[in-house]
Short mmCIF file of N, CA, C and O in Angstrom, two decimals:
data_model
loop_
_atom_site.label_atom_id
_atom_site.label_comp_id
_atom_site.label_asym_id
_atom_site.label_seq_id
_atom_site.Cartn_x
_atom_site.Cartn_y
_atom_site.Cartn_z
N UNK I 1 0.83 -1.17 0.00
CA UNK I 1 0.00 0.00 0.00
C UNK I 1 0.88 1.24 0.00
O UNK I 1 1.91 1.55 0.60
N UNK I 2 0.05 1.88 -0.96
CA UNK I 2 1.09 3.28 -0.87
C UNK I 2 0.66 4.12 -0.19
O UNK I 2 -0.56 4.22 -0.30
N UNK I 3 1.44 5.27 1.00
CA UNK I 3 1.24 6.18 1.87
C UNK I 3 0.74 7.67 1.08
O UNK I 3 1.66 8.47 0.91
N UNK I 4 -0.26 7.99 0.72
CA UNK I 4 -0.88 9.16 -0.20
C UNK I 4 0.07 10.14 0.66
O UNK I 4 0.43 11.04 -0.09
N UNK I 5 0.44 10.26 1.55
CA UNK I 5 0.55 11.63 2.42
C UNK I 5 2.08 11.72 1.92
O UNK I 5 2.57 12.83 1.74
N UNK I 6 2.68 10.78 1.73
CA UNK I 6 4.00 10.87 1.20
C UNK I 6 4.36 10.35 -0.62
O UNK I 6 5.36 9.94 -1.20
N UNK I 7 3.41 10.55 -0.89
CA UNK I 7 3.72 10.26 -2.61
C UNK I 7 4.60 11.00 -3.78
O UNK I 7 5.04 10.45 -4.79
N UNK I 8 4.80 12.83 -3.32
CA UNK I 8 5.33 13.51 -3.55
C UNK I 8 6.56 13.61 -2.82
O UNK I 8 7.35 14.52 -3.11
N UNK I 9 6.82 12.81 -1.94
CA UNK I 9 8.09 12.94 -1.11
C UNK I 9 7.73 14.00 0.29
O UNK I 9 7.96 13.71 1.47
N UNK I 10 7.20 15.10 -0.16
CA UNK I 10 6.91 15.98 1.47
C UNK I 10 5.75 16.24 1.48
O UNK I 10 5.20 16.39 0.39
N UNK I 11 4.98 16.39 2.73
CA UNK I 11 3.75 16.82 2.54
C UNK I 11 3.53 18.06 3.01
O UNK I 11 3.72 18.25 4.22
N UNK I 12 3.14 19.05 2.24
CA UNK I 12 2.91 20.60 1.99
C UNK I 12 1.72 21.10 2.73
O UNK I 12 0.57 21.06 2.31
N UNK I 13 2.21 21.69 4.15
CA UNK I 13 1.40 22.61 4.71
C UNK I 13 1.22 24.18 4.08
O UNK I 13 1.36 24.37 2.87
N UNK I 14 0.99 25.03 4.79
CA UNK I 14 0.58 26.56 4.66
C UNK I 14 2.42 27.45 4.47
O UNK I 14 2.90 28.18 3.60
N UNK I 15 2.94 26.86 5.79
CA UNK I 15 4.23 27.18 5.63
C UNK I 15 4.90 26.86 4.67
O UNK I 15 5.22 27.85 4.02
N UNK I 16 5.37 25.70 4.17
CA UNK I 16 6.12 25.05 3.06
C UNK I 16 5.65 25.76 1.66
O UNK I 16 6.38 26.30 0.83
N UNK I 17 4.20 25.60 1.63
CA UNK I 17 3.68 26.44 0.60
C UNK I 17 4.09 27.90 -0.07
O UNK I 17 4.20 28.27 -1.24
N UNK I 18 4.27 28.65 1.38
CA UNK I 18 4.24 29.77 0.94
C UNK I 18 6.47 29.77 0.77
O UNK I 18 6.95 30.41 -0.17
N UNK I 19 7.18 29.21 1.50
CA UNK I 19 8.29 28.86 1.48
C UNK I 19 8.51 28.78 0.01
O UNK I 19 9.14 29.66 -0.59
N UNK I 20 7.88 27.48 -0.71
CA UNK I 20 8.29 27.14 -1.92
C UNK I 20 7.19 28.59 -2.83
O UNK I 20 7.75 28.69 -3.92
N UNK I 21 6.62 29.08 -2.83
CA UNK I 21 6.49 30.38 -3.64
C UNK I 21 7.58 31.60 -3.64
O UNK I 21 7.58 32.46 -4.52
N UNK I 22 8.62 31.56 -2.41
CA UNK I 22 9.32 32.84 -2.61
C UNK I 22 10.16 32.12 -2.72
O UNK I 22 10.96 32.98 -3.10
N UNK I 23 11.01 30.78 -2.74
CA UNK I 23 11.94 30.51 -3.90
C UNK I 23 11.73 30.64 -5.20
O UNK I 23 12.61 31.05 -5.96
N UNK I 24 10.53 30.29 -5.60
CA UNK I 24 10.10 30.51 -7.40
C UNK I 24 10.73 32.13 -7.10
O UNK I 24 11.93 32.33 -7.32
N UNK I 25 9.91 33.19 -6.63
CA UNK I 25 10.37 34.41 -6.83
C UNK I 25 12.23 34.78 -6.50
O UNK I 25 12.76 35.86 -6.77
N UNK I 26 12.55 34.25 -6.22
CA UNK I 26 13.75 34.72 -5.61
C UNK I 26 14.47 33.93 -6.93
O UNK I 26 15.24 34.52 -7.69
N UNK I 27 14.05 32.27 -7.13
CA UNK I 27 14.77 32.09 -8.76
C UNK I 27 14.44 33.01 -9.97
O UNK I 27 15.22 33.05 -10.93
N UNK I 28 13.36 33.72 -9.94
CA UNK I 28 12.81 34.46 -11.01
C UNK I 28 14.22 35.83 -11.14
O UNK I 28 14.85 36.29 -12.10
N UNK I 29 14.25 36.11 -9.68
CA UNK I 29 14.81 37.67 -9.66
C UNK I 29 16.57 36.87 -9.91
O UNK I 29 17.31 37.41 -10.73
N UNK I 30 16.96 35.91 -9.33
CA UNK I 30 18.28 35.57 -9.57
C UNK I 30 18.80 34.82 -10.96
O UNK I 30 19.94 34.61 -11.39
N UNK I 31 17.67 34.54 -11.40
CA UNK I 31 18.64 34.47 -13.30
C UNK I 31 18.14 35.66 -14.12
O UNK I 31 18.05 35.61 -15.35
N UNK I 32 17.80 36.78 -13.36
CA UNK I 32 18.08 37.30 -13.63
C UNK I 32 19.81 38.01 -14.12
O UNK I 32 20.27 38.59 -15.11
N UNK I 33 20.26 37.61 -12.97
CA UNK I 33 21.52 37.88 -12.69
C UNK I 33 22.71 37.25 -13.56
O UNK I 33 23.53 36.77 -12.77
N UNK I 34 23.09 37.08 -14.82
CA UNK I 34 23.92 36.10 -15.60
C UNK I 34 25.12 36.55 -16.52
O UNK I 34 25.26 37.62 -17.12
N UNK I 35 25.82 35.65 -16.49
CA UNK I 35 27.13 35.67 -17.45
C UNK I 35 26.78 35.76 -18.36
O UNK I 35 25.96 34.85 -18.43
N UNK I 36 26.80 36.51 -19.73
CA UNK I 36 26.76 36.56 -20.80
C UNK I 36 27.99 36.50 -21.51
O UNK I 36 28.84 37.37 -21.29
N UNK I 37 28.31 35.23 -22.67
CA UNK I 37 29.63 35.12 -23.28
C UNK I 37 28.80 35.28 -24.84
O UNK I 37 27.60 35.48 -25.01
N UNK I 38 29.78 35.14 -25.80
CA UNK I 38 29.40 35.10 -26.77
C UNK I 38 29.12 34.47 -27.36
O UNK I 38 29.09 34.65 -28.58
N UNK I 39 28.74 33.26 -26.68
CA UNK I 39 27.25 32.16 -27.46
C UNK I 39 26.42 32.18 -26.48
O UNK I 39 25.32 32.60 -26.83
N UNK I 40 26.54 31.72 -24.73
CA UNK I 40 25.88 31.35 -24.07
C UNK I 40 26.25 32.35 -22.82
O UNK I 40 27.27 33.00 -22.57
N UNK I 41 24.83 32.19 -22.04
CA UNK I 41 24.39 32.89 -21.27
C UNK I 41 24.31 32.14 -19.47
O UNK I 41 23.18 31.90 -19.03
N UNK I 42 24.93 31.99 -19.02
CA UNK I 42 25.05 31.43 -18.17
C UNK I 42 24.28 31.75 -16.29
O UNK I 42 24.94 32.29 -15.40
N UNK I 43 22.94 31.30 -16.12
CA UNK I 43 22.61 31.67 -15.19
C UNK I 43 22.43 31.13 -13.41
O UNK I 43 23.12 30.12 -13.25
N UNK I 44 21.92 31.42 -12.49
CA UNK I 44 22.54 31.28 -11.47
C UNK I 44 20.76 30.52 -10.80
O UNK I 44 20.45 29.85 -9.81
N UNK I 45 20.22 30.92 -11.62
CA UNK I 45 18.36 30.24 -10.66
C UNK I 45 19.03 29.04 -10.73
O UNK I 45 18.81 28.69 -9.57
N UNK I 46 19.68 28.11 -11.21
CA UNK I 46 19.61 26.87 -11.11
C UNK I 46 19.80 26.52 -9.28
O UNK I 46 19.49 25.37 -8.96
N UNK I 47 20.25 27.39 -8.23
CA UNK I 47 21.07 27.09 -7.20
C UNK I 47 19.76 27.17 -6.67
O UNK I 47 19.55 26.25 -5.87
N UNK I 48 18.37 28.28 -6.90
CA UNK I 48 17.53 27.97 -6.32
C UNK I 48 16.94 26.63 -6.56
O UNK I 48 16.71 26.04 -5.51
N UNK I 49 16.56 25.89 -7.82
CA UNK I 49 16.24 24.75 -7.76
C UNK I 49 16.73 24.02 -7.26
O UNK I 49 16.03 23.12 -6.78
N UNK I 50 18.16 23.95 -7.06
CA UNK I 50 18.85 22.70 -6.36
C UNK I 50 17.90 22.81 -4.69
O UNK I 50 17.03 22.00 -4.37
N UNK I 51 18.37 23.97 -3.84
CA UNK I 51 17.59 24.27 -3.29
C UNK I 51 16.22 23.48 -2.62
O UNK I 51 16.01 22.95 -1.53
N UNK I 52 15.44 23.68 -3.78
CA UNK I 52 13.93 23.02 -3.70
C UNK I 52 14.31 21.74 -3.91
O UNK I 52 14.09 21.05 -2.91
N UNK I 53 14.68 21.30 -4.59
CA UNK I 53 14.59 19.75 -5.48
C UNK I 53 15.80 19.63 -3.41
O UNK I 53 14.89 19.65 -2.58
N UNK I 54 16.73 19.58 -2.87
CA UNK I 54 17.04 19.38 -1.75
C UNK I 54 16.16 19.63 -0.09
O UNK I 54 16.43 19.03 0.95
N UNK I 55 15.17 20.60 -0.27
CA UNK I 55 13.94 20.80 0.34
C UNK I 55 13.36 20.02 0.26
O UNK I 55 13.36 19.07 1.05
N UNK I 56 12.41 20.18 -1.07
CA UNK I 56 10.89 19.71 -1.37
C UNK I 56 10.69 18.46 -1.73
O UNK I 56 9.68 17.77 -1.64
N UNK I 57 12.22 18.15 -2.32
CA UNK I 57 12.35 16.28 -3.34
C UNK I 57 11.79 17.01 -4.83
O UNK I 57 11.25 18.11 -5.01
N UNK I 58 12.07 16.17 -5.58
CA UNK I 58 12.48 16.05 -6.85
C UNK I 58 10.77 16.43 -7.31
O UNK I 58 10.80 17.58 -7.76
N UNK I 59 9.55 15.97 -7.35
CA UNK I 59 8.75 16.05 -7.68
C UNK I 59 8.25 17.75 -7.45
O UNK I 59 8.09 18.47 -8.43
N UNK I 60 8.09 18.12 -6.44
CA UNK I 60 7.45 19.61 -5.91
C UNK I 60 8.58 20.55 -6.49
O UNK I 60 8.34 21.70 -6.86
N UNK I 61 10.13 19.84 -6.56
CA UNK I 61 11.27 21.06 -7.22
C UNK I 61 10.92 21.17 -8.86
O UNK I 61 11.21 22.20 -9.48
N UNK I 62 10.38 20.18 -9.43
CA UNK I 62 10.25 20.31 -10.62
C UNK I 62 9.18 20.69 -10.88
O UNK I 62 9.29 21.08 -12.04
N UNK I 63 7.89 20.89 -10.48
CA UNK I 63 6.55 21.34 -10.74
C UNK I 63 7.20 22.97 -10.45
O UNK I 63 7.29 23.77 -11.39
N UNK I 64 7.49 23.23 -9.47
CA UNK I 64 8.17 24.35 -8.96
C UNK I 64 8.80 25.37 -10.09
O UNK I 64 8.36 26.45 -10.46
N UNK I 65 10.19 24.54 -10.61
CA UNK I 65 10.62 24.85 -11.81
C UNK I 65 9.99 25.13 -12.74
O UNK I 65 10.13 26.19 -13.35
N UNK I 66 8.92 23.96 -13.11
CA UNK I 66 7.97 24.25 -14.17
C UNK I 66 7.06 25.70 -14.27
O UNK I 66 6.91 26.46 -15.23
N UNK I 67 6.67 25.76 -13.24
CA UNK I 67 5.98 27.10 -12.67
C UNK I 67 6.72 27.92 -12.91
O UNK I 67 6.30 28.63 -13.83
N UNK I 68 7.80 28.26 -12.47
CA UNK I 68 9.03 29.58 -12.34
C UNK I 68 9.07 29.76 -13.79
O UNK I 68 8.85 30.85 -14.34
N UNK I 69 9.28 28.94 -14.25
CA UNK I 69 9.77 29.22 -15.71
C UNK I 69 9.15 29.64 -16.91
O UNK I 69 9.54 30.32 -17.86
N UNK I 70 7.91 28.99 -16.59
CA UNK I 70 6.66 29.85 -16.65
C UNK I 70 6.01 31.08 -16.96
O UNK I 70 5.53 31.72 -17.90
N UNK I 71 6.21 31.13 -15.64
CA UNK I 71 6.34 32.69 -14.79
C UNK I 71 7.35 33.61 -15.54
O UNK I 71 7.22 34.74 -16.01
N UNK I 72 8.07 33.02 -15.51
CA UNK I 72 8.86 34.04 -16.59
C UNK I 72 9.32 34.15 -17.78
O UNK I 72 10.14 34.99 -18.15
N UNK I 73 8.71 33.13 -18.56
CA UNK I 73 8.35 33.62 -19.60
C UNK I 73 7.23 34.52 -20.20
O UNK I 73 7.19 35.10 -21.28
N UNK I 74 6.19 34.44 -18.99
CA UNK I 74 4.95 35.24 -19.40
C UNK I 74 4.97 36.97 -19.17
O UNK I 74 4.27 37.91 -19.56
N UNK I 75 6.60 36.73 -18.01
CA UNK I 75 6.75 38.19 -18.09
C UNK I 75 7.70 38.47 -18.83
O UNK I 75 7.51 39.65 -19.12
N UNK I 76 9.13 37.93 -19.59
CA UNK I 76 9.70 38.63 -20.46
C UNK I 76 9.02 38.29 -21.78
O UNK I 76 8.46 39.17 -22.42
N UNK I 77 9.05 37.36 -22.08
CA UNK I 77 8.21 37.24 -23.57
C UNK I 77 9.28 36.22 -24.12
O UNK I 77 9.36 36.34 -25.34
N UNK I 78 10.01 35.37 -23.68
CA UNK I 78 11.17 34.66 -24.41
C UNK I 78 10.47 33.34 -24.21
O UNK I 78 9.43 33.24 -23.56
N UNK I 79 11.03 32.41 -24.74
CA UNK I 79 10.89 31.01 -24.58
C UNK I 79 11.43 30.36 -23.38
O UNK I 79 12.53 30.71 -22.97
N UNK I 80 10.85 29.57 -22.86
CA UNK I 80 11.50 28.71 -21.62
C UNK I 80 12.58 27.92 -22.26
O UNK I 80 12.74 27.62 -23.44
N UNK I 81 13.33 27.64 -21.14
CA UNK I 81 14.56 26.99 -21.03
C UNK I 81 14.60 26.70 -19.57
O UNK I 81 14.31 27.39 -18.59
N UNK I 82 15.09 25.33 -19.71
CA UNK I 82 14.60 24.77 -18.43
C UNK I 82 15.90 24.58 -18.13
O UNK I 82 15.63 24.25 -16.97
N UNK I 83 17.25 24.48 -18.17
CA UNK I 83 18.51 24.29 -18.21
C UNK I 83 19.07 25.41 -17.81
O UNK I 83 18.53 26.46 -18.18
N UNK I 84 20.38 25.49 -16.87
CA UNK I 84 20.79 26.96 -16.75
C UNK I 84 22.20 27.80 -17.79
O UNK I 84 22.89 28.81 -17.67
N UNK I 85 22.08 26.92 -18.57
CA UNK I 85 23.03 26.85 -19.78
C UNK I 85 22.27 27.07 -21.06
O UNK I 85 22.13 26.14 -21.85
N UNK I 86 21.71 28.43 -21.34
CA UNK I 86 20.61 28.74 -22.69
C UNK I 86 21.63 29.08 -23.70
O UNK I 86 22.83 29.07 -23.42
N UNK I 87 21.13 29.41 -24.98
CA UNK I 87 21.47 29.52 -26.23
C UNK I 87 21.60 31.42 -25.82
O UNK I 87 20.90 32.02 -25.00
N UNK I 88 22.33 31.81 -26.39
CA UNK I 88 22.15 33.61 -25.84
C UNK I 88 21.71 34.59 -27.21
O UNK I 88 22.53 34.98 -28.03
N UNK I 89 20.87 34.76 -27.24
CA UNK I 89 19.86 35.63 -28.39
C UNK I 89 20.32 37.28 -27.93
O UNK I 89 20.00 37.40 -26.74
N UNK I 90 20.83 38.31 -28.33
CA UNK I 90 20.61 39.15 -28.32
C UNK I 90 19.66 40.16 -28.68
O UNK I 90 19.64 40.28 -29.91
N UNK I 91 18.90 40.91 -28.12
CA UNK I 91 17.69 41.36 -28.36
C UNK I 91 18.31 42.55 -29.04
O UNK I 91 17.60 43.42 -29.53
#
């Protein structure tokens, strides 16, 4: 029998909840922050995912991710990239 309360690896109260929302924000505002070379763009949110995915377990870090990334694509307008090693487009 499988334990529902642990299927995701942690089980998410009010606290944890709101915990794992200001890492999404805090990864949002920190790749911001990146190396730019002249192919690739090298950014730093990945440390928040490690982060979560070391918190939350692998399932809630990646829905997480999924979300963040999301999230910000809907506010710059670029394509997701789920990797912290992107292709570097100059606008």
């Amino acid at each position: 029998m499988v334990n529902q309360d642990r299927l995701f690896g942690v089980k998410l109260d009010t606290r944890r909840v709101v915990l794992l929302a200001v890492l999404i924000a805090l990864q949002l505002v920190i790749a911001r922050f990146a190396i730019s070379l002249t192919i690739y763009r090298i950014s730093f949110g990945f440390i928040v995912t490690a982060l979560m995915g070391w918190w939350f377990g692998p399932v809630w870090a990646g829905l997480a991710a999924v979300l963040g990334d999301l999230i910000n694509s809907l506010m710059i307008g670029v394509r997701a990239a789920i990797s912290p090693v992107s292709r570097y487009q100059p606008s």
